[in-house]
PDB file of C-alpha atoms in Angstrom:
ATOM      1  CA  UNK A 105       0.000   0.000   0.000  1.00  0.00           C
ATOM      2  CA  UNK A 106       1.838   3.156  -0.650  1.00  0.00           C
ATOM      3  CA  UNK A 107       0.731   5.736   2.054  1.00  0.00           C
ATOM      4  CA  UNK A 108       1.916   3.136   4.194  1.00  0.00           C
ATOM      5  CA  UNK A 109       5.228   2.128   2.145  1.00  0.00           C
ATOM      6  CA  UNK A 110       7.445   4.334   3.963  1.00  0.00           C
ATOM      7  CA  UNK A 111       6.128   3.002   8.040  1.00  0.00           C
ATOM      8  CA  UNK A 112       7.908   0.749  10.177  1.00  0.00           C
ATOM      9  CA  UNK A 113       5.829  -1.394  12.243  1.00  0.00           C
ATOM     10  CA  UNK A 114       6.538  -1.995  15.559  1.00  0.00           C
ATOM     11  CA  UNK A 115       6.738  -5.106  17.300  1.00  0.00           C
ATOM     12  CA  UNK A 116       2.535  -6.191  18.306  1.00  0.00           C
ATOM     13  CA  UNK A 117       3.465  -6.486  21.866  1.00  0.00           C
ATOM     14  CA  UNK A 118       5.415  -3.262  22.361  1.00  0.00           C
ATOM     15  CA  UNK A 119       2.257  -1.045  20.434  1.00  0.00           C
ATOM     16  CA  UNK A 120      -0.153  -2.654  22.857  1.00  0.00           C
ATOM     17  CA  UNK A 121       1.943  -2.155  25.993  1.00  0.00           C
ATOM     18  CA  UNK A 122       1.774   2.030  25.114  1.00  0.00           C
ATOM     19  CA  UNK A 123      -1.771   2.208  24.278  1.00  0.00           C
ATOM     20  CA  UNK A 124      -4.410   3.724  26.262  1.00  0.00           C
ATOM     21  CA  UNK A 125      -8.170   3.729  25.247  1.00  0.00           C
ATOM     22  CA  UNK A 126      -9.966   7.019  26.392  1.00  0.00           C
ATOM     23  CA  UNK A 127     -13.342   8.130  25.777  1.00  0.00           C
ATOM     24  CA  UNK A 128     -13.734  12.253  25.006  1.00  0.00           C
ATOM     25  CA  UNK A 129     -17.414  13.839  25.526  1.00  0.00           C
ATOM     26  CA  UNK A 130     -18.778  16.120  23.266  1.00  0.00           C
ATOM     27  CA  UNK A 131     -20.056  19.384  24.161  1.00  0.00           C
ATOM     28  CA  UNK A 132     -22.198  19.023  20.936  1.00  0.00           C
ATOM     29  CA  UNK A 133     -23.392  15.970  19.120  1.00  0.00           C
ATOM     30  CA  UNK A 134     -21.383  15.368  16.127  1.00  0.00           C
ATOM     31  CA  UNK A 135     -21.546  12.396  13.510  1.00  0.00           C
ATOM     32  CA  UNK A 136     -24.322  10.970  15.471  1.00  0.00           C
ATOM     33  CA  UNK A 137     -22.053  10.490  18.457  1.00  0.00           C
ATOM     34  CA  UNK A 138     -22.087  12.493  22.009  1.00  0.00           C
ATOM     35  CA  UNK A 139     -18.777  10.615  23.127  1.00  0.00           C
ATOM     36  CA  UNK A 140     -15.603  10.194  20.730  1.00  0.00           C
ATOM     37  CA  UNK A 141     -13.718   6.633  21.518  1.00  0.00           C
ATOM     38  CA  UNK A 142     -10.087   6.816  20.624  1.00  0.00           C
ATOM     39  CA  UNK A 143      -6.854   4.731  21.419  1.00  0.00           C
ATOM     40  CA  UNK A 144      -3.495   6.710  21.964  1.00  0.00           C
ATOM     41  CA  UNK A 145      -0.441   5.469  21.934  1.00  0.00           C
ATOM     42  CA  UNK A 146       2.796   6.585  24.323  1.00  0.00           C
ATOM     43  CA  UNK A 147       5.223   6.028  21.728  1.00  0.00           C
ATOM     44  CA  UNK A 148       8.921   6.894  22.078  1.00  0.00           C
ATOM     45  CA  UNK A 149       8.812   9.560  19.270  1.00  0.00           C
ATOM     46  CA  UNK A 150       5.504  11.285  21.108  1.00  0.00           C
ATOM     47  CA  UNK A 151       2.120  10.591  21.261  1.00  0.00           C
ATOM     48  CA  UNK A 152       0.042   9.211  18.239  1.00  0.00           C
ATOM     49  CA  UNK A 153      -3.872   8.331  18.032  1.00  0.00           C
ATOM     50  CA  UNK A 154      -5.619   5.888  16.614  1.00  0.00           C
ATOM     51  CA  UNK A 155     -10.022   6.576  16.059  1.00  0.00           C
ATOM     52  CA  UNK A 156     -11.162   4.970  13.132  1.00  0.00           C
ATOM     53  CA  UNK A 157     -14.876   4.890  13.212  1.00  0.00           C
ATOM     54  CA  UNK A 158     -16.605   1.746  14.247  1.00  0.00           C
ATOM     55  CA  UNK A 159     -18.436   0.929  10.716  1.00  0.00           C
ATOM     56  CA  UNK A 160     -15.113   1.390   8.909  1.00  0.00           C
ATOM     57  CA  UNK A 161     -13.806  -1.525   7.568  1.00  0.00           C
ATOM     58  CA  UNK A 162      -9.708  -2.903   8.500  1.00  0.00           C
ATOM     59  CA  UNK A 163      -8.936  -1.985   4.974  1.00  0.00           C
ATOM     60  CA  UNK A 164      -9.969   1.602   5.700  1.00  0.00           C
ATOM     61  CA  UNK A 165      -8.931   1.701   9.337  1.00  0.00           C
ATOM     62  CA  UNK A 166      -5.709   0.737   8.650  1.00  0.00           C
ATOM     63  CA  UNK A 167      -4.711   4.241   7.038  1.00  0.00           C
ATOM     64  CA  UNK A 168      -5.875   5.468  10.765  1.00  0.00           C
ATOM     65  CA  UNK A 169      -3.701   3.037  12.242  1.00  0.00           C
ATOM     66  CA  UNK A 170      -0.244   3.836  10.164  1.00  0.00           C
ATOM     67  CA  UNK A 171      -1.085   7.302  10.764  1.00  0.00           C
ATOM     68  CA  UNK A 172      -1.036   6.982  14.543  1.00  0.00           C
ATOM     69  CA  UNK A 173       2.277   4.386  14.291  1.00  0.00           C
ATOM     70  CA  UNK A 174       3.837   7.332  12.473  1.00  0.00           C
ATOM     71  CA  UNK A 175       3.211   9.758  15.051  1.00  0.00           C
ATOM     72  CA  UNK A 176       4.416   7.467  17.977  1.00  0.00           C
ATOM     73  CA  UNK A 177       6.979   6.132  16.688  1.00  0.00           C
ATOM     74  CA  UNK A 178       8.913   8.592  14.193  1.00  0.00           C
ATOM     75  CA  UNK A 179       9.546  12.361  14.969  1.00  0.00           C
ATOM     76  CA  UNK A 180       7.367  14.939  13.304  1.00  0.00           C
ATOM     77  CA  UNK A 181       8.901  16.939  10.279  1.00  0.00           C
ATOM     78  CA  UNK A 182      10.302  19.988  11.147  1.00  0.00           C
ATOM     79  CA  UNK A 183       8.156  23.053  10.826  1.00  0.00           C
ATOM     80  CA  UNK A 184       8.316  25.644   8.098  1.00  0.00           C
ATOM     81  CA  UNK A 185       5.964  28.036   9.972  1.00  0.00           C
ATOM     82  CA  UNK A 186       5.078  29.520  13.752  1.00  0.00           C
ATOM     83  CA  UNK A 187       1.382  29.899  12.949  1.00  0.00           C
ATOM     84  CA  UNK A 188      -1.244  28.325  11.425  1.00  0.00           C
ATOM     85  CA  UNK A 189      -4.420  29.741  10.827  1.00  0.00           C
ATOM     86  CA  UNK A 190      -7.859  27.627  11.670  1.00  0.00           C
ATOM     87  CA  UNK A 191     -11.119  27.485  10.985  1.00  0.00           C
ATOM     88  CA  UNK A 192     -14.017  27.284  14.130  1.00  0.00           C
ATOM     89  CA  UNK A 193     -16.178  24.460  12.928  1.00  0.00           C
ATOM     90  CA  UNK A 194     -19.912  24.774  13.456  1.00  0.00           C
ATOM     91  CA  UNK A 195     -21.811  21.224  13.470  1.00  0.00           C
ATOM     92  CA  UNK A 196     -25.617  21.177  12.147  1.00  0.00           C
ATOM     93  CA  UNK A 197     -27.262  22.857  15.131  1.00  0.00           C
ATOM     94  CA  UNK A 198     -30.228  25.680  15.611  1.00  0.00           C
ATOM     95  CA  UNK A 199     -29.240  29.333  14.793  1.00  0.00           C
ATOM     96  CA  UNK A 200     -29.469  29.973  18.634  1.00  0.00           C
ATOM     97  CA  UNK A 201     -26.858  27.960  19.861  1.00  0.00           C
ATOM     98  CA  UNK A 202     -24.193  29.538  17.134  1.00  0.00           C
ATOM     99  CA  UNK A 203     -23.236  32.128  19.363  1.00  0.00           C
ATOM    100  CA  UNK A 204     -22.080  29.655  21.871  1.00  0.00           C
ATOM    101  CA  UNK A 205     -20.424  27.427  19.912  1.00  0.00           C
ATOM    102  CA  UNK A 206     -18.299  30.083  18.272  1.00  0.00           C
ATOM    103  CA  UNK A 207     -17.715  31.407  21.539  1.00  0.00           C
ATOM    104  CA  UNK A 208     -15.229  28.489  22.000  1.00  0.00           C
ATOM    105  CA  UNK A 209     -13.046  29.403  19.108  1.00  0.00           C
ATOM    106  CA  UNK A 210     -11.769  32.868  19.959  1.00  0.00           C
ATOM    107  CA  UNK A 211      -9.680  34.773  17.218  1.00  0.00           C
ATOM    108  CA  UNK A 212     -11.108  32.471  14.660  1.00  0.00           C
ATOM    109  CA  UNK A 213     -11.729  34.341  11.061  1.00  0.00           C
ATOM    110  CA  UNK A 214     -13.083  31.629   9.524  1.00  0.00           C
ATOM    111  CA  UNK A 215     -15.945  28.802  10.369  1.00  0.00           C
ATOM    112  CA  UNK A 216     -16.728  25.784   8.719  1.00  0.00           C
ATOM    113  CA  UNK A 217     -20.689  25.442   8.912  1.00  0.00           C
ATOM    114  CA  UNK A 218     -21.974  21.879   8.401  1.00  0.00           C
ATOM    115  CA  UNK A 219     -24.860  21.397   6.358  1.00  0.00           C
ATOM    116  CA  UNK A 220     -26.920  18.676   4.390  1.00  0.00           C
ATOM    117  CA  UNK A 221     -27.148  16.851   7.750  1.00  0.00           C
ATOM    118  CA  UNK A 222     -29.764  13.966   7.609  1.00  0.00           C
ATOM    119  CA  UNK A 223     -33.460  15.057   9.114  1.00  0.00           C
ATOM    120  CA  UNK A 224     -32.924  18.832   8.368  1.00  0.00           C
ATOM    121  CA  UNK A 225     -34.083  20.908   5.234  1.00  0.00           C
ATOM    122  CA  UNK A 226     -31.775  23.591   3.346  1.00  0.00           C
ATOM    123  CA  UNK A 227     -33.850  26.549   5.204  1.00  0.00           C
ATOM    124  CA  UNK A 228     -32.128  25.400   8.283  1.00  0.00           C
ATOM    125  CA  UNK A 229     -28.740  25.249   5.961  1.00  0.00           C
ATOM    126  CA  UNK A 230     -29.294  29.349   5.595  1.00  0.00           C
ATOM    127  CA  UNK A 231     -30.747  30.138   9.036  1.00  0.00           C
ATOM    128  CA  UNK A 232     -27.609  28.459  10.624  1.00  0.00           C
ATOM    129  CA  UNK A 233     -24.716  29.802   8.034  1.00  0.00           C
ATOM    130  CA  UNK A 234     -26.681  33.065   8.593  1.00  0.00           C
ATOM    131  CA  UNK A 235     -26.511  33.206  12.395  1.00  0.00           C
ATOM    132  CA  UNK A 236     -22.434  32.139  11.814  1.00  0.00           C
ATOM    133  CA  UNK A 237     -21.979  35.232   9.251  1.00  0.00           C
ATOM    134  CA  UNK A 238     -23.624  37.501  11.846  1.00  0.00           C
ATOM    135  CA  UNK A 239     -20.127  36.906  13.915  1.00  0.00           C
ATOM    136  CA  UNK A 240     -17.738  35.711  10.851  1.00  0.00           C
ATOM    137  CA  UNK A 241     -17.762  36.786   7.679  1.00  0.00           C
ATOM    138  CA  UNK A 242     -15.399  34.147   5.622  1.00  0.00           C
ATOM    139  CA  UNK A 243     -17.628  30.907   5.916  1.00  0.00           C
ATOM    140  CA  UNK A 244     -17.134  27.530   4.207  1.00  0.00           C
ATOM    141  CA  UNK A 245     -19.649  24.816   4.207  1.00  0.00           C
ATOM    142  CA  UNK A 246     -18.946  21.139   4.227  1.00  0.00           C
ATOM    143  CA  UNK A 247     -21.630  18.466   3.057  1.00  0.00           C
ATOM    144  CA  UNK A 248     -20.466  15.232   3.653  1.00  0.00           C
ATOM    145  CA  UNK A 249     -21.795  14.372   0.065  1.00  0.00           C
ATOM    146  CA  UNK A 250     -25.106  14.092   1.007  1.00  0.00           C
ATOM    147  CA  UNK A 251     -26.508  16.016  -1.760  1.00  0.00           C
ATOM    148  CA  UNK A 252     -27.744  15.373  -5.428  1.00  0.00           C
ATOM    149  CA  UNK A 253     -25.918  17.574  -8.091  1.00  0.00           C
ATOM    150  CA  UNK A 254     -29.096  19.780  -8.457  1.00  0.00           C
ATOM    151  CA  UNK A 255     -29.457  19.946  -4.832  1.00  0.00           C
ATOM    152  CA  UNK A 256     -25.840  21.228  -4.410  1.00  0.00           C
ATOM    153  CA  UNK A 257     -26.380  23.660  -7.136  1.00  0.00           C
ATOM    154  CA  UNK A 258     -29.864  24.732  -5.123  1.00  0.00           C
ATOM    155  CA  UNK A 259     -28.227  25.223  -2.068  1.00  0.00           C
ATOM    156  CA  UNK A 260     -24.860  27.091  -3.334  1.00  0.00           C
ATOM    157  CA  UNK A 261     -27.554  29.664  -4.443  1.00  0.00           C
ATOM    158  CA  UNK A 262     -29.470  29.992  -1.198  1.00  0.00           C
ATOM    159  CA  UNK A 263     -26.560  29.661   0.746  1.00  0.00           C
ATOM    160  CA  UNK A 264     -24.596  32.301  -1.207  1.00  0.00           C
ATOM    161  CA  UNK A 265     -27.615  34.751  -1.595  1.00  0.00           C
ATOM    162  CA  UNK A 266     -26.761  36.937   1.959  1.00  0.00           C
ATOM    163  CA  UNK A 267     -23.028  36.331   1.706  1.00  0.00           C
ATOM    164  CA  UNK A 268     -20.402  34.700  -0.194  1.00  0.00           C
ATOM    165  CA  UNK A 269     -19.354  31.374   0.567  1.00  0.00           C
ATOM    166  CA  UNK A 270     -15.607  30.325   0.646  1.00  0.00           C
ATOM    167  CA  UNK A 271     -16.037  26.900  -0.558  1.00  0.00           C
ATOM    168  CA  UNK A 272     -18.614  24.447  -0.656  1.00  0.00           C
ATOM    169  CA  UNK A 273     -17.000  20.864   0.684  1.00  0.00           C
ATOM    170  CA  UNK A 274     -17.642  17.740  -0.860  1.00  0.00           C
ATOM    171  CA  UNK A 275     -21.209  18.834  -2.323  1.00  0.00           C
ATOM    172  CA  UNK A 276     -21.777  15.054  -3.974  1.00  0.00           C
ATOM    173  CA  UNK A 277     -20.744  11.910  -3.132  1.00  0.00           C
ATOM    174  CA  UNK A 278     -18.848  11.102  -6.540  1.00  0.00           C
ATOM    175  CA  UNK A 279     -16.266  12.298  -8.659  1.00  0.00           C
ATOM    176  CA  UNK A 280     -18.314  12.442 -11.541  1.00  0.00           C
ATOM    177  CA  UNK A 281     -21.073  14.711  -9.351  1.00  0.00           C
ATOM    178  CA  UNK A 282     -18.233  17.144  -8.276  1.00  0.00           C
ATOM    179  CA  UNK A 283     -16.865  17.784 -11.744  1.00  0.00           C
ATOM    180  CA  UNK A 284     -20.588  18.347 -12.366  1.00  0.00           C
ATOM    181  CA  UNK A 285     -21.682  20.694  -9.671  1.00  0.00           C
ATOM    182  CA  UNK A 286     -17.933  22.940 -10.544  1.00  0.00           C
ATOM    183  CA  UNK A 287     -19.543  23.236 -14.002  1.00  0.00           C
ATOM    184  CA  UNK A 288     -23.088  24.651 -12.690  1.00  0.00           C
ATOM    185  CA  UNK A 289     -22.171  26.754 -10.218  1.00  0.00           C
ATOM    186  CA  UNK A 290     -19.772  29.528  -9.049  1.00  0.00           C
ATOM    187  CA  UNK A 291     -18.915  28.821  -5.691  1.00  0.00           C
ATOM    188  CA  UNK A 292     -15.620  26.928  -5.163  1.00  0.00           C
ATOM    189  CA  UNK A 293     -15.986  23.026  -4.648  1.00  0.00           C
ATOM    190  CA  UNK A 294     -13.654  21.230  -2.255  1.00  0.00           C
ATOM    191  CA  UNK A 295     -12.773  17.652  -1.900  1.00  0.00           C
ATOM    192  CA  UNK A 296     -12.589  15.705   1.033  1.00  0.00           C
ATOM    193  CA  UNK A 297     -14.465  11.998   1.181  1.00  0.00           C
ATOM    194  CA  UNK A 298     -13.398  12.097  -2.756  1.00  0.00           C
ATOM    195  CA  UNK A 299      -9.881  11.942  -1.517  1.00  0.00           C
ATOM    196  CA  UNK A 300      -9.470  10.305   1.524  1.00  0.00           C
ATOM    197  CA  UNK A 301     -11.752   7.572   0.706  1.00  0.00           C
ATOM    198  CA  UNK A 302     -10.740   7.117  -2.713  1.00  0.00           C
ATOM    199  CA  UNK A 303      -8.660   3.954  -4.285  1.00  0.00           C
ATOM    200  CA  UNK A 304      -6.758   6.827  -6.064  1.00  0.00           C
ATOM    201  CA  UNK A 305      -6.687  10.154  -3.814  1.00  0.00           C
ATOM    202  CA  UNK A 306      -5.404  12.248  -7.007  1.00  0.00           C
ATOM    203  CA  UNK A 307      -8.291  10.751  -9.277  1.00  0.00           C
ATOM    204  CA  UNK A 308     -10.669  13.708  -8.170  1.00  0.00           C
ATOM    205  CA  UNK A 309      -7.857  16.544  -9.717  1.00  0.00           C
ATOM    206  CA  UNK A 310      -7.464  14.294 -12.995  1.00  0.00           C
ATOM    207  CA  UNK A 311     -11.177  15.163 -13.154  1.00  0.00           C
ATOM    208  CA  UNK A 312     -11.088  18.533 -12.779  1.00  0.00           C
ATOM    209  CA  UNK A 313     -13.853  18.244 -10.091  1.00  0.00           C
ATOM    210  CA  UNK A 314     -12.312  20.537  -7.442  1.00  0.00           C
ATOM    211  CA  UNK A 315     -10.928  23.731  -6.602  1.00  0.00           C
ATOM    212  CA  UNK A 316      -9.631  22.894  -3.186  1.00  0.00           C
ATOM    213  CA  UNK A 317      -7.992  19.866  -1.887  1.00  0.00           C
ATOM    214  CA  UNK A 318      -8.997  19.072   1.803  1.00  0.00           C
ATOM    215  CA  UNK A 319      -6.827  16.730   3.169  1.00  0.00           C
ATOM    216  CA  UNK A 320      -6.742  14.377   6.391  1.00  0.00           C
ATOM    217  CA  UNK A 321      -3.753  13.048   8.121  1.00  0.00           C
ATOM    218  CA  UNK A 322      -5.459  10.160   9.975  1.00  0.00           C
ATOM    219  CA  UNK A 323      -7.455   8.778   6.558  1.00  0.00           C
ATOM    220  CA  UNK A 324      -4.961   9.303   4.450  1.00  0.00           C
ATOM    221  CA  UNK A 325      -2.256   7.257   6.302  1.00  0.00           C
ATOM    222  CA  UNK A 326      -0.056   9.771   8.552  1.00  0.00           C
ATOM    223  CA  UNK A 327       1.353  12.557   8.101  1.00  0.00           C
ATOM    224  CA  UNK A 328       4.350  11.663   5.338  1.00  0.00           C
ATOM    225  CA  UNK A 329       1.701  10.196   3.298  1.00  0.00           C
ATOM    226  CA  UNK A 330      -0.930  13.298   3.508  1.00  0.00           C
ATOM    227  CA  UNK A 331       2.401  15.610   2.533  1.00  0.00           C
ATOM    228  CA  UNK A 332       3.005  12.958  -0.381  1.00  0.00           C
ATOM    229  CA  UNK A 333      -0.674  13.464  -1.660  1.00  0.00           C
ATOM    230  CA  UNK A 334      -0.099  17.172  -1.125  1.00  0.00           C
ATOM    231  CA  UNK A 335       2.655  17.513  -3.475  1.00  0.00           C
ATOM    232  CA  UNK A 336       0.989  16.058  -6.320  1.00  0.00           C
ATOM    233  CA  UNK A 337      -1.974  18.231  -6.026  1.00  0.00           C
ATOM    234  CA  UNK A 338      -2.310  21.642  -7.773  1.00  0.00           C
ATOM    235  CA  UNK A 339      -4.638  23.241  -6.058  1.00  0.00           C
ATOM    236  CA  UNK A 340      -5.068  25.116  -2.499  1.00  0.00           C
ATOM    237  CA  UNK A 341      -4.505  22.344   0.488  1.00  0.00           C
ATOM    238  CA  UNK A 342      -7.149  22.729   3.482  1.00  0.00           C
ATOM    239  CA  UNK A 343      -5.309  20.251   6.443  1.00  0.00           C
ATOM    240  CA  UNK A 344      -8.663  19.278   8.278  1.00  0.00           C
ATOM    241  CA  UNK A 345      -9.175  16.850  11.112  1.00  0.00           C
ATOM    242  CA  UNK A 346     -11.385  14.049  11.612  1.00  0.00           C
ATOM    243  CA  UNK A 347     -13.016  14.597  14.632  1.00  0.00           C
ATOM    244  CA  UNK A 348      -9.686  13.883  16.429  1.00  0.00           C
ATOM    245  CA  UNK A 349      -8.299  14.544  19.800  1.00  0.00           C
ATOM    246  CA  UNK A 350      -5.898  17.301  20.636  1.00  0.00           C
ATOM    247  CA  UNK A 351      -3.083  14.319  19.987  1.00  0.00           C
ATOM    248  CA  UNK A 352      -4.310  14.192  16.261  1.00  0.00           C
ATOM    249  CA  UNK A 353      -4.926  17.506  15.495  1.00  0.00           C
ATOM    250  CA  UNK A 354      -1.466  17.903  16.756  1.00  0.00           C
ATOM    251  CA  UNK A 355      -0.291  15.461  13.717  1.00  0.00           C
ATOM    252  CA  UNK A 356      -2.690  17.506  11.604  1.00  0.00           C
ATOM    253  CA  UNK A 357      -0.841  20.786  12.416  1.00  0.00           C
ATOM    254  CA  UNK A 358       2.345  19.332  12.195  1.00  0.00           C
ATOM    255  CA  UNK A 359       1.157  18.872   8.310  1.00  0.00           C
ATOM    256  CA  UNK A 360       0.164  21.885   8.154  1.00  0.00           C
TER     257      UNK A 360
END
């Protein structure tokens, strides 16, 4: 596999002897889940973290398992920068409790603002993007792919109308739905699922199907491997996390 080609795997015995399961709650439920479940691992590089999500398969946890490996057990690249800006991410809740949420991002400039979430309509896409705009003006929205192309190109309208958007994440759930959506509308489309879940992570640029690349440490295999896949991409490069502890949003900044 090669964003795993370059790991050395420690012996079975010594891995489990450093890891420690812990269970994080969650101010706010997120992904369906008001507790996040992860194992880290006291390696004698640093501290790495393994949280692949419970209906991912080993194929697909396995890229969350190098990626932790990495992190324990090989120093982190030096850095080419003393700050990073972020992003306060907003998950799919009512326009009142926006205040609060960005409350616990001070400084931010920037929120991501889920939408598309399962149960909810797009008027509650615009009420809650709205309430975020009220307190930050440069908002991007992610959608997990659970649109249809015409209901992407729907909602980049209503969610551009008061404001403009920065990018519209993963709109679709395919390639092929991207590259469509980029056509129809003239909002910015990023990839994320199209990447990190992807056979080939580059197959979404061949396409011309995205504008911005978002990128994943923990999916994509560690942080080598994410830098690898960075390289090779043209476009602007959005380091996200995946609902990671501090330990892996460490490994995510490190990236950065």
């Amino acid at each position: 596999e090669a964003r795993t080609r370059h790991l050395m795997i420690p012996p079975l015995g010594d891995l489990l002897d450093r890891l420690h399961v812990v269970a994080l709650p969650m101010r706010v439920r997120f992904r369906g889940i008001t507790a996040r479940e992860v194992a880290l691992i006291d390696g004698p590089a640093g501290w790495g973290e393994f949280g692949a999500f419970l209906e991912y398969g080993p194929p697909e946890a396995a890229h969350w398992l190098a990626s932790g490996i990495e992190s324990a057990y090989t120093a982190m690249p030096p850095a080419l920068r003393d700050r990073v800006p972020i992003n306060a991410t907003i998950p799919a809740v009512t326009p009142d409790q926006v205040p609060g949420v960005l409350a616990r991002f001070p400084g931010a400039m920037t929120a991501k603002v889920k939408v598309a979430e399962p149960g909810q309509n797009l008027a509650d896409d615009v009420a809650r993007v709205n309430a975020v705009r009220a307190v930050i003006a440069t908002v991007r929205v992610d959608a997990n792919g659970g649109w249809s192309v015409d209901q992407a190109v729907a909602a980049a309208a209503a969610l551009s109308a008061d404001g403009p958007l920065e990018y519209l994440e993963q709109p679709c759930r395919t390639v092929a739905e991207l590259a469509e959506v980029r056509r129809r509308i003239a909002v910015p489309v990023a990839a994320d699922e199209s990447i990190r879940k992807a056979d080939d992570p580059l197959a979404v640029m061949r396409a011309g199907a995205a504008d911005v690349a978002v990128l994943k440490v923990a999916p994509l295999g560690g942080i080598r491997a994410m830098l690898g896949i960075a390289a090779r991409i043209d476009v602007p490069v959005v380091v996200s996390s995946a609902l990671d502890s501090a330990v892996g949003i460490a490994a995510g900044l490190a990236a950065a």
